[in-house]
XYZ file of C-alpha atoms in Angstrom:
728
model
C 86.447 54.054 87.271
C 86.671 56.316 84.256
C 89.872 57.449 82.663
C 89.088 60.962 83.880
C 88.988 59.683 87.456
C 92.232 57.790 86.873
C 93.920 60.917 85.596
C 92.559 62.820 88.555
C 94.027 60.315 90.983
C 97.361 60.474 89.187
C 97.375 64.254 89.526
C 96.348 63.990 93.175
C 99.152 61.562 93.981
C 101.602 63.775 92.105
C 100.467 66.788 94.143
C 99.146 68.683 91.116
C 95.378 68.384 91.465
C 93.797 71.810 91.830
C 90.271 70.674 92.701
C 90.458 67.717 95.115
C 86.845 68.136 96.238
C 85.716 67.256 92.712
C 87.413 63.888 93.147
C 87.465 63.063 96.870
C 84.666 62.774 99.374
C 81.040 61.766 98.737
C 79.459 61.968 95.273
C 76.172 60.738 93.820
C 77.011 58.865 90.602
C 74.492 56.808 88.626
C 72.072 57.088 91.522
C 74.512 55.635 94.079
C 76.732 57.130 96.773
C 80.408 56.885 95.828
C 83.061 57.806 98.396
C 86.679 58.302 97.446
C 89.550 58.920 99.819
C 93.278 59.407 99.652
C 95.609 58.714 102.539
C 99.281 58.165 101.688
C 100.663 55.092 103.415
C 97.292 53.513 104.189
C 96.960 49.742 103.657
C 93.195 49.461 104.050
C 90.235 51.782 104.386
C 86.570 51.315 105.242
C 83.471 53.514 105.363
C 81.755 53.584 108.766
C 78.131 54.732 109.068
C 75.877 54.739 112.127
C 73.710 51.616 112.190
C 75.370 50.058 109.180
C 78.043 47.455 108.649
C 81.484 48.815 107.655
C 81.991 48.931 103.903
C 85.475 47.958 102.836
C 86.903 50.344 100.258
C 88.762 49.070 97.230
C 92.322 50.227 96.687
C 92.725 52.053 93.405
C 96.379 52.829 93.883
C 99.081 51.627 96.268
C 99.801 55.304 96.812
C 96.780 55.337 99.134
C 93.772 55.904 96.860
C 90.550 54.131 97.865
C 86.976 54.027 96.627
C 83.667 52.574 97.818
C 80.323 52.454 96.031
C 77.321 52.150 98.339
C 74.726 50.734 95.966
C 71.945 50.850 98.556
C 72.432 54.558 99.354
C 71.231 57.272 96.996
C 71.992 60.382 99.029
C 74.997 61.912 100.735
C 75.073 60.843 104.356
C 77.356 61.210 107.330
C 80.235 58.777 107.655
C 83.771 58.334 108.963
C 86.776 56.547 107.522
C 88.522 53.650 109.278
C 92.126 53.691 108.114
C 94.574 50.849 108.671
C 98.251 51.706 108.447
C 101.247 49.321 108.275
C 101.687 47.327 111.460
C 97.955 47.084 112.016
C 97.544 50.599 113.422
C 93.871 51.574 112.971
C 92.493 55.127 113.151
C 88.931 56.360 112.678
C 88.968 59.717 110.871
C 86.405 62.260 109.787
C 86.745 62.857 106.057
C 87.611 66.544 105.394
C 86.198 66.187 101.902
C 82.652 65.503 103.047
C 82.191 69.037 104.451
C 80.634 71.822 102.416
C 82.381 75.126 101.789
C 82.301 77.663 104.609
C 83.275 80.963 102.978
C 80.274 82.537 101.257
C 80.070 84.220 97.884
C 79.331 87.473 99.691
C 82.580 87.131 101.663
C 84.458 86.659 98.412
C 82.672 89.592 96.788
C 83.615 91.915 99.649
C 87.204 90.663 99.578
C 87.447 91.249 95.846
C 86.119 94.762 96.325
C 88.589 95.392 99.166
C 85.770 96.010 101.658
C 85.680 92.980 103.975
C 86.334 94.638 107.328
C 86.204 91.300 109.211
C 88.353 89.427 106.723
C 90.386 87.916 109.573
C 87.244 85.994 110.609
C 87.261 84.154 107.286
C 90.863 83.719 106.151
C 93.491 82.047 108.309
C 92.870 79.210 110.779
C 89.683 79.144 112.875
C 88.650 76.579 115.444
C 84.992 75.739 114.884
C 82.345 73.047 114.875
C 80.770 71.974 111.586
C 78.064 69.306 111.336
C 78.667 68.447 115.022
C 82.361 67.853 114.343
C 85.175 69.854 115.947
C 88.047 70.939 113.765
C 89.820 73.855 112.160
C 88.818 75.743 109.053
C 91.787 76.928 107.010
C 91.640 79.502 104.216
C 94.299 81.365 102.258
C 94.513 83.659 99.244
C 96.797 82.285 96.500
C 95.130 83.024 93.143
C 97.787 81.708 90.760
C 98.658 78.541 92.689
C 98.179 75.178 90.987
C 97.589 73.428 94.292
C 97.485 74.510 97.938
C 97.632 72.134 100.910
C 97.626 72.590 104.642
C 100.533 70.820 106.291
C 101.078 70.495 109.998
C 101.291 68.419 113.132
C 97.978 66.753 112.274
C 99.167 65.216 108.966
C 102.903 64.652 109.399
C 103.550 67.794 107.319
C 102.611 65.838 104.193
C 101.205 68.077 101.473
C 99.459 65.144 99.813
C 97.036 64.620 102.700
C 95.012 67.841 102.799
C 94.911 69.659 99.444
C 92.404 72.516 99.601
C 89.321 73.544 97.638
C 89.786 76.447 95.184
C 86.987 79.013 95.313
C 87.141 80.189 91.716
C 87.630 82.940 90.619
C 88.494 84.599 93.940
C 91.840 82.890 94.402
C 90.846 81.794 97.908
C 91.443 78.178 98.978
C 89.743 76.524 101.952
C 89.368 73.256 103.841
C 87.908 72.097 107.169
C 90.182 69.587 108.908
C 88.593 67.692 111.822
C 91.897 66.255 113.010
C 93.388 69.734 113.573
C 92.981 71.676 116.805
C 94.318 74.369 119.082
C 98.056 74.406 119.481
C 98.800 72.568 116.243
C 101.560 74.038 114.104
C 100.860 74.471 110.408
C 101.856 76.093 107.126
C 100.504 76.257 103.599
C 102.257 74.200 100.943
C 101.831 75.918 97.584
C 102.650 74.481 94.185
C 103.253 77.305 91.737
C 102.611 77.366 88.020
C 106.359 77.109 87.524
C 106.306 73.781 89.407
C 108.006 75.059 92.547
C 106.715 73.984 95.951
C 106.651 76.772 98.557
C 106.100 76.449 102.291
C 104.437 79.582 103.632
C 103.340 80.795 107.047
C 99.739 81.920 107.332
C 99.326 85.637 106.443
C 96.382 85.674 108.881
C 97.986 83.500 111.549
C 97.023 84.487 115.104
C 100.130 82.922 116.654
C 103.576 81.736 115.570
C 106.421 79.629 116.812
C 109.205 81.498 118.532
C 111.825 82.640 115.991
C 113.891 81.359 114.313
C 111.118 78.749 113.858
C 108.362 80.029 111.628
C 105.273 77.821 111.638
C 101.878 79.338 112.364
C 99.953 77.961 115.335
C 96.221 77.287 115.493
C 95.030 79.728 118.116
C 91.782 81.419 119.143
C 92.991 83.957 121.734
C 90.437 84.163 124.533
C 90.299 86.867 127.167
C 87.628 88.117 129.551
C 88.033 91.864 129.108
C 87.646 94.024 132.209
C 88.159 97.440 130.568
C 84.548 98.322 129.779
C 84.783 101.702 131.559
C 87.976 102.608 129.715
C 86.539 101.719 126.309
C 83.364 103.698 126.996
C 85.345 106.722 128.204
C 87.577 106.460 125.147
C 84.579 106.602 122.856
C 83.209 109.608 124.767
C 86.512 111.504 124.983
C 87.316 111.175 121.299
C 90.805 111.808 119.965
C 92.508 113.298 123.060
C 92.959 116.631 121.254
C 92.230 118.679 124.381
C 93.481 116.083 126.876
C 96.957 115.564 128.333
C 98.833 113.077 126.188
C 102.325 112.118 127.316
C 103.458 108.955 125.547
C 106.157 106.585 126.777
C 107.623 104.759 123.776
C 108.724 101.240 124.663
C 110.523 98.333 123.028
C 109.225 95.425 125.081
C 112.309 93.310 124.478
C 114.749 95.796 125.985
C 112.929 97.943 128.529
C 114.000 95.437 131.139
C 115.288 91.878 130.978
C 115.081 89.089 133.506
C 118.128 88.260 135.600
C 119.377 85.719 133.034
C 118.853 88.267 130.223
C 115.785 86.420 128.953
C 112.787 88.348 127.683
C 110.133 89.272 130.210
C 106.743 87.741 129.537
C 103.665 89.828 128.833
C 102.542 89.080 132.392
C 105.882 90.160 133.860
C 105.829 93.303 131.748
C 102.365 94.083 133.056
C 103.617 93.662 136.633
C 106.676 95.872 136.125
C 106.048 98.306 133.278
C 102.494 99.392 134.091
C 103.197 100.561 137.686
C 106.270 102.400 136.414
C 104.392 104.194 133.635
C 101.570 105.082 136.002
C 103.936 106.399 138.663
C 105.834 108.434 136.067
C 102.605 110.112 134.978
C 102.508 109.044 131.345
C 99.081 108.786 129.747
C 99.993 106.222 127.077
C 102.547 103.646 126.131
C 103.501 103.335 122.496
C 104.907 99.926 121.675
C 107.406 99.334 118.912
C 105.806 96.681 116.688
C 104.800 93.581 118.621
C 103.622 91.724 115.501
C 105.617 88.566 114.832
C 108.930 89.228 113.117
C 111.789 86.830 112.376
C 114.711 89.218 112.997
C 114.996 90.877 116.406
C 117.412 93.417 114.951
C 114.550 94.917 112.946
C 112.977 95.971 116.303
C 109.717 94.560 114.943
C 109.561 96.714 111.822
C 110.042 93.783 109.433
C 106.805 91.943 110.119
C 105.909 88.420 109.009
C 102.809 87.784 111.142
C 100.687 90.915 110.965
C 97.889 89.331 113.007
C 100.024 87.752 115.749
C 101.678 89.287 118.825
C 105.234 88.008 118.921
C 105.687 84.766 120.820
C 108.941 86.110 122.299
C 106.946 87.341 125.298
C 104.263 84.676 125.489
C 100.954 83.700 123.880
C 98.447 86.144 122.361
C 96.238 85.858 125.430
C 99.119 87.333 127.416
C 99.220 90.416 125.237
C 95.465 90.889 125.557
C 95.831 90.701 129.335
C 98.659 93.263 129.165
C 96.501 95.744 127.242
C 93.592 95.113 129.617
C 95.808 95.790 132.629
C 97.030 99.039 131.049
C 93.447 100.195 130.596
C 92.461 99.260 134.126
C 95.311 101.482 135.309
C 94.280 104.408 133.138
C 96.985 103.946 130.492
C 96.270 103.982 126.770
C 98.112 101.661 124.398
C 99.326 102.730 120.960
C 100.913 100.227 118.598
C 103.497 100.906 115.916
C 101.975 99.578 112.702
C 103.950 98.851 109.541
C 101.873 98.918 106.329
C 104.716 100.339 104.250
C 106.850 97.280 103.596
C 107.553 93.665 104.524
C 110.627 91.396 104.520
C 111.673 88.947 101.826
C 111.862 85.869 104.078
C 110.922 82.753 102.110
C 108.165 81.730 104.539
C 106.484 85.149 104.431
C 104.452 87.221 101.985
C 107.154 87.611 99.348
C 106.031 86.015 96.054
C 103.467 84.199 98.112
C 101.975 82.029 95.377
C 104.987 82.199 93.089
C 104.000 85.621 91.794
C 104.215 89.171 93.095
C 100.956 88.842 95.008
C 101.208 91.267 97.915
C 103.978 93.363 96.356
C 104.418 95.150 93.020
C 106.059 92.989 90.366
C 108.189 95.906 89.136
C 111.028 96.437 91.653
C 110.897 100.160 90.864
C 107.550 100.145 92.645
C 107.770 97.022 94.768
C 111.105 97.129 96.555
C 112.836 99.301 99.159
C 116.429 98.743 98.181
C 117.799 100.662 101.171
C 115.899 98.439 103.578
C 115.969 95.178 101.627
C 112.189 94.905 101.909
C 109.179 94.783 99.595
C 106.396 97.340 99.191
C 102.710 96.468 99.379
C 100.688 96.894 96.192
C 98.134 99.433 97.436
C 96.369 99.410 94.074
C 95.227 95.813 94.506
C 91.891 95.502 96.313
C 92.757 92.297 98.144
C 96.078 93.671 99.425
C 94.456 96.884 100.584
C 91.742 94.825 102.294
C 94.402 92.722 104.026
C 95.964 95.827 105.572
C 92.726 97.600 106.441
C 91.325 94.503 108.135
C 94.587 94.173 110.033
C 94.342 97.714 111.382
C 90.779 97.092 112.543
C 91.818 93.720 114.001
C 94.238 95.315 116.471
C 91.814 98.072 117.421
C 88.885 95.677 117.887
C 90.298 92.367 119.026
C 93.139 93.726 121.162
C 91.405 96.954 122.283
C 94.348 99.075 121.188
C 93.768 102.801 121.399
C 95.713 103.870 118.362
C 98.119 103.060 115.581
C 101.313 104.938 114.882
C 101.841 104.382 111.158
C 105.498 103.866 110.351
C 107.387 105.466 107.454
C 104.454 107.319 105.893
C 106.786 109.399 103.728
C 108.068 106.238 102.048
C 104.485 105.399 101.131
C 103.544 108.828 99.791
C 106.392 109.328 97.333
C 107.174 107.025 94.418
C 110.722 108.379 94.304
C 111.386 107.953 98.019
C 115.111 107.198 98.399
C 115.389 106.560 94.639
C 117.429 108.190 91.913
C 116.406 108.951 88.352
C 115.350 105.817 86.510
C 114.640 103.867 89.700
C 110.983 104.849 89.999
C 107.836 104.937 87.884
C 105.777 108.170 87.738
C 102.058 108.071 88.445
C 99.479 108.373 85.673
C 99.796 112.156 85.747
C 103.565 112.061 85.533
C 104.045 113.001 89.186
C 105.932 111.398 92.044
C 102.960 110.999 94.396
C 101.848 107.433 95.080
C 98.156 107.889 94.341
C 97.188 104.370 95.432
C 98.977 104.762 98.776
C 97.305 108.131 99.354
C 93.884 106.592 98.766
C 94.794 103.722 101.080
C 95.825 106.056 103.916
C 92.652 108.100 103.590
C 90.582 104.924 103.642
C 92.539 103.630 106.650
C 91.903 106.750 108.701
C 88.267 107.103 107.707
C 87.578 103.452 108.466
C 89.370 103.214 111.809
C 87.901 106.458 113.140
C 84.433 105.289 112.141
C 84.579 101.672 113.310
C 86.880 101.963 116.343
C 85.399 105.054 117.949
C 87.853 107.067 120.002
C 90.919 105.415 118.499
C 93.650 107.562 117.002
C 96.131 107.290 114.149
C 99.541 108.926 114.133
C 101.706 109.542 111.084
C 105.460 109.294 111.219
C 105.825 111.666 108.292
C 109.016 113.655 107.810
C 108.225 115.863 104.808
C 106.103 118.960 104.197
C 103.179 116.989 102.778
C 100.138 119.182 103.502
C 97.149 118.347 105.708
C 98.412 115.037 107.052
C 96.210 115.427 110.145
C 93.256 117.011 108.420
C 90.113 114.987 107.563
C 90.013 113.067 104.318
C 86.743 114.775 103.358
C 88.556 118.122 103.091
C 91.466 116.661 101.156
C 93.715 115.672 104.055
C 95.154 112.252 104.777
C 92.905 111.895 107.807
C 95.435 111.113 110.557
C 94.662 112.290 114.076
C 98.232 113.404 114.695
C 101.555 113.841 112.936
C 105.006 113.593 114.472
C 106.727 116.997 114.409
C 110.061 115.861 113.026
C 111.081 119.422 112.150
C 110.797 120.590 115.743
C 112.707 117.554 116.944
C 115.614 118.081 114.537
C 115.788 121.819 115.285
C 115.774 121.512 119.057
C 118.345 118.721 119.087
C 120.566 120.754 116.797
C 120.201 123.627 119.252
C 121.029 121.785 122.480
C 123.942 119.939 120.838
C 125.735 123.292 120.507
C 128.011 124.570 123.219
C 125.983 127.100 125.228
C 128.266 129.927 124.182
C 127.297 129.282 120.560
C 123.560 128.850 121.051
C 122.939 132.562 120.546
C 123.861 132.077 116.891
C 121.240 129.377 116.291
C 118.458 130.881 118.384
C 116.013 130.365 115.512
C 116.050 126.635 116.249
C 114.150 127.415 119.459
C 111.502 129.540 117.821
C 111.021 128.490 114.187
C 108.575 125.679 114.961
C 105.945 128.166 116.129
C 105.653 129.457 112.574
C 103.983 126.181 111.567
C 102.863 124.753 114.929
C 99.168 124.888 114.003
C 99.414 123.568 110.457
C 98.962 120.026 111.831
C 97.946 118.268 115.039
C 101.502 117.654 116.148
C 103.116 115.234 118.564
C 106.591 116.286 119.690
C 108.745 113.153 119.491
C 111.992 112.178 121.133
C 111.831 108.643 119.774
C 114.001 105.558 119.455
C 115.249 106.833 116.097
C 117.261 109.541 117.851
C 119.314 107.143 119.988
C 120.416 104.504 117.452
C 122.715 104.073 114.443
C 125.660 105.881 116.051
C 123.572 108.947 116.920
C 124.456 108.359 120.560
C 122.207 108.699 123.570
C 120.275 111.839 124.410
C 122.573 112.311 127.387
C 125.562 112.023 125.080
C 124.297 114.628 122.613
C 124.603 117.400 125.186
C 127.967 119.203 125.575
C 129.553 119.895 128.958
C 130.123 117.903 132.112
C 127.603 115.499 133.603
C 125.902 118.229 135.639
C 125.425 120.383 132.549
C 124.156 117.414 130.524
C 121.526 116.555 133.114
C 120.513 120.187 133.601
C 120.197 120.760 129.860
C 118.012 117.660 129.496
C 115.740 118.918 132.271
C 115.392 122.256 130.491
C 114.920 120.559 127.128
C 112.149 118.331 128.408
C 110.483 121.296 130.108
C 110.551 123.229 126.822
C 108.985 120.232 125.106
C 106.138 120.210 127.628
C 105.637 123.984 127.406
C 105.555 123.876 123.585
C 102.192 123.269 121.844
C 101.666 119.637 120.848
C 101.350 116.260 122.525
C 104.489 114.593 123.894
C 106.413 111.381 123.217
C 109.570 110.177 124.950
C 111.455 106.950 124.319
C 112.267 104.714 127.267
C 115.501 105.556 129.042
C 115.405 109.220 128.077
C 113.547 109.972 131.302
C 116.573 109.070 133.432
C 119.416 109.884 131.047
C 120.470 106.531 129.603
C 124.139 107.048 128.691
C 124.614 104.232 126.187
C 123.051 104.263 122.777
C 119.985 102.035 122.834
C 120.720 98.350 122.200
C 117.737 96.106 121.464
C 119.615 93.076 122.803
C 119.951 94.401 126.369
C 117.794 96.002 129.006
C 118.138 99.660 129.948
C 120.832 100.684 132.417
C 118.596 100.984 135.448
C 121.616 100.984 137.736
C 122.179 104.600 136.677
C 119.405 105.570 139.077
C 121.903 105.052 141.891
C 123.519 108.262 140.606
C 121.758 111.372 142.057
C 121.899 113.176 138.707
C 120.068 110.399 136.905
C 117.644 109.844 139.752
C 116.970 113.588 139.848
C 116.297 113.686 136.108
C 113.815 110.839 136.443
C 112.095 112.578 139.349
C 111.880 115.782 137.315
C 110.229 114.012 134.381
C 107.767 112.423 136.801
C 106.859 115.811 138.286
C 106.782 117.366 134.824
C 104.270 114.778 133.644
C 102.038 115.283 136.651
C 102.226 119.072 136.328
C 101.399 118.792 132.636
C 98.383 116.617 133.455
C 97.108 118.805 136.272
C 97.525 122.163 134.515
C 94.977 122.494 131.752
C 96.843 125.429 130.304
C 99.665 123.089 129.322
C 97.512 120.723 127.282
C 93.995 121.963 126.624
C 94.653 124.185 123.592
C 97.461 122.556 121.665
C 96.237 123.130 118.129
C 94.983 126.710 118.133
C 97.026 129.923 118.503
C 94.750 130.925 121.383
C 96.636 128.507 123.612
C 100.092 129.995 123.177
C 101.826 133.360 123.179
C 105.451 134.349 123.226
C 106.349 136.802 125.959
C 109.825 137.247 124.513
C 111.364 135.025 121.868
C 114.079 137.443 120.759
C 116.621 137.366 123.583
C 119.164 135.362 121.626
C 122.030 137.139 123.417
C 121.106 135.461 126.691
C 119.593 132.322 125.096
C 116.407 132.926 127.085
C 112.817 132.530 125.923
C 109.566 133.176 127.794
C 106.008 132.256 126.884
C 102.508 131.680 128.177
C 100.211 128.683 127.700
C 96.462 129.164 128.213
C 93.500 126.921 128.971
C 89.967 127.261 127.600
C 88.915 129.051 130.791
C 91.707 131.616 130.479
C 94.044 130.240 133.146
C 97.656 130.417 132.083
C 101.112 129.174 132.912
C 104.261 131.179 132.279
C 107.403 129.333 131.165
C 110.830 130.946 131.248
C 113.835 129.003 129.945
C 117.543 129.717 130.149
C 119.770 127.625 127.887
C 123.097 128.893 129.213
C 124.940 127.854 132.400
C 124.833 131.493 133.596
C 122.162 132.416 136.188
C 120.151 135.466 135.121
C 119.627 137.745 138.104
C 116.926 140.421 137.971
C 115.610 139.222 134.653
C 112.347 141.016 133.865
C 109.426 139.216 132.263
C 106.111 140.903 131.494
C 102.926 139.145 132.658
C 99.214 139.834 132.100
C 98.150 140.170 135.756
C 99.334 141.662 138.992
C 99.819 139.383 141.978
C 101.908 136.573 143.367
C 103.178 133.951 140.972
C 104.099 130.546 142.383
C 106.851 128.358 140.979
C 104.983 125.288 139.815
C 108.236 123.709 138.772
C 111.882 124.727 138.899
C 114.067 122.303 136.961
C 117.110 123.516 138.930
C 115.719 122.409 142.299
C 118.136 120.343 144.367
C 115.712 117.393 144.417
C 116.300 117.137 140.666
C 120.071 117.370 140.946
C 120.135 121.126 140.328
C 121.907 124.005 142.046
C 118.722 125.188 143.800
C 118.815 128.683 142.313
C 115.383 130.265 142.043
C 112.852 132.580 143.589
C 112.128 130.895 146.923
C 108.952 129.380 145.540
C 107.148 132.547 144.489
C 107.598 136.063 143.181
C 105.389 139.184 143.295
C 104.741 141.346 140.268
C 105.923 144.950 140.008
C 104.053 147.711 138.164
C 106.824 148.042 135.628
C 105.840 147.626 131.986
C 107.596 144.926 129.981
C 106.861 142.928 126.864
C 103.590 144.749 126.249
C 102.262 144.187 129.767
C 101.760 146.721 132.546
C 102.992 144.247 135.165
C 106.217 142.248 135.226
C 108.191 139.789 137.285
C 111.781 140.358 138.350
C 113.152 136.836 138.237
C 116.231 134.900 139.100
C 116.481 132.399 136.261
C 118.601 129.371 137.169
C 121.341 128.118 134.836
C 120.305 125.646 132.119
C 116.829 125.581 133.568
C 113.122 126.206 133.188
C 110.693 127.936 135.507
C 106.989 127.194 135.265
C 105.003 129.938 137.017
C 101.318 130.402 137.733
C 99.330 133.236 139.268
C 98.558 132.050 142.781
C 97.001 135.257 144.187
C 95.831 138.255 142.208
C 96.279 141.760 143.625
């Protein structure tokens, strides 16, 4: 054995050898087959070949280094290793170092260019069969590491056993381990250039231990999808722009809990949540992040395992079955996705190989100090590829229908939540994050192209232009944008005592000045019922009857207003407590007629919205909306029409005071009998049952620019939805 080999074994034993495949496994030297192996703790080792006598290997080091020279063999051939441990325990093992590399140069080229759209099929842990041997292929990106090993249940978590092959210069490390299999826990042990040894979860792990444990789990989630019709219809329908879209936002850990306050499983959620959503008339559920996260108090927004559904509710197969069941019941599934930041947990992405790998090294660019998290380096091809492949992974592998991208504003602006001196201008001296903008455009272009019919939604709270316009015309390319301005205005309005609402009437009407600048979703989200903001029920002044009535009117205004709809769980029945992620919703409130009535109203509102094309078909063009009267601030009343593509229309009249308006005249386009599609003050909803006995006939009295008008009784704190039932 040469001195070079000796030094190599010394480095291997010390855990500092960066190229173990150059030393271990089979090699042709001087025309003979030489096999070297390293197994800490082994007393003896032999080479076993089919049809040949075992060849005892010589021990080169008591640390577990062995070597055999097969003088009669001049080519690399298949073999196994027979290892004898103290006490006479004998194990036959396949040698991981006899297998050729799996990841191709083309894979590495695409990764380096940031264009490997199936990157999750190469990096991470994959159960496979190589050379008629079952095992797991592991691969990880750690370009500045001195040595990377896989540690896990299959090697006693000993980093000396399975050091990986470095694929220079890509920074990717790989190894095929025959002794590993499904269900095994594992991590990557990384020795940095500074000499530190890090233990990291797999950035591409498909499953994880239940927190607070943090190991990745070898997993190939299998599911026999039954949603072919849904997926085909989704591709045909496109982006839902002219379809009814009423989204129920859900935190799976607190929608309901089991009797002992444990989490419901994905299967239990499918059994309970899906029938509820379907009965309530929602078209979609939007799930707060289900990716694995160590801290429940982050609600899923501080993600460690971007490729793994959280194990809190069961295995990944369970989540696939949940999505499938949603689709079979006609419900779309949107997932909150968090490409803006990640937590600093030691087992996660932070300083993954001892350097700022996924994040910016400069904290002025790489850290959200308010949130205590790190920011992805969107200018690095491999990091951008990691995120883009992740987005496609959820849309492809889990059949998700869309991604709601969290905290887009924090990505767009370099000075987001920073004071002077805490941020670095872009190359033009501006505050726009040019790399993040390019990333978002690429994200939207790629997902819309490769996951046909899927949508992307921006949670973006600033006046950044063209968020939901195509990238090829200079927009960011999102399908939709949350209308945060409308949400803040309308909540400011209804939080006022009714007697004072006349003075802030503009909060009802201002949103129509910009309603068509974007494809908007109107959100009443989880963010409005946390952090001491109180519940929606609690925001409303007055007694319980007035609170419930105002919420019914508020929700009706939301559904009459242009834009798709989103409502957080519990809002539909008037949850009184501020949302708490550690407890289920207060479903017992439905024993109260006011809360039960509010829930019934939202159900009927959803079904009316779905059935009436005028309420959803033209959301993003002025042709679908017209004020009848938006100026009656004195009475806090507004009236409007919504139109369909065929010209059908629905009239909405809303009264935001507790005073009934008798003989209130509203101009309408046609003469005839108008039916009350919905009266939010009906007694079945907990109202006072004031109204127009189900219908009202026009009078030839001009009003609001129309020759015909309706003389209405408008209930207190209520909305009337009216439709021409019979022309005259």
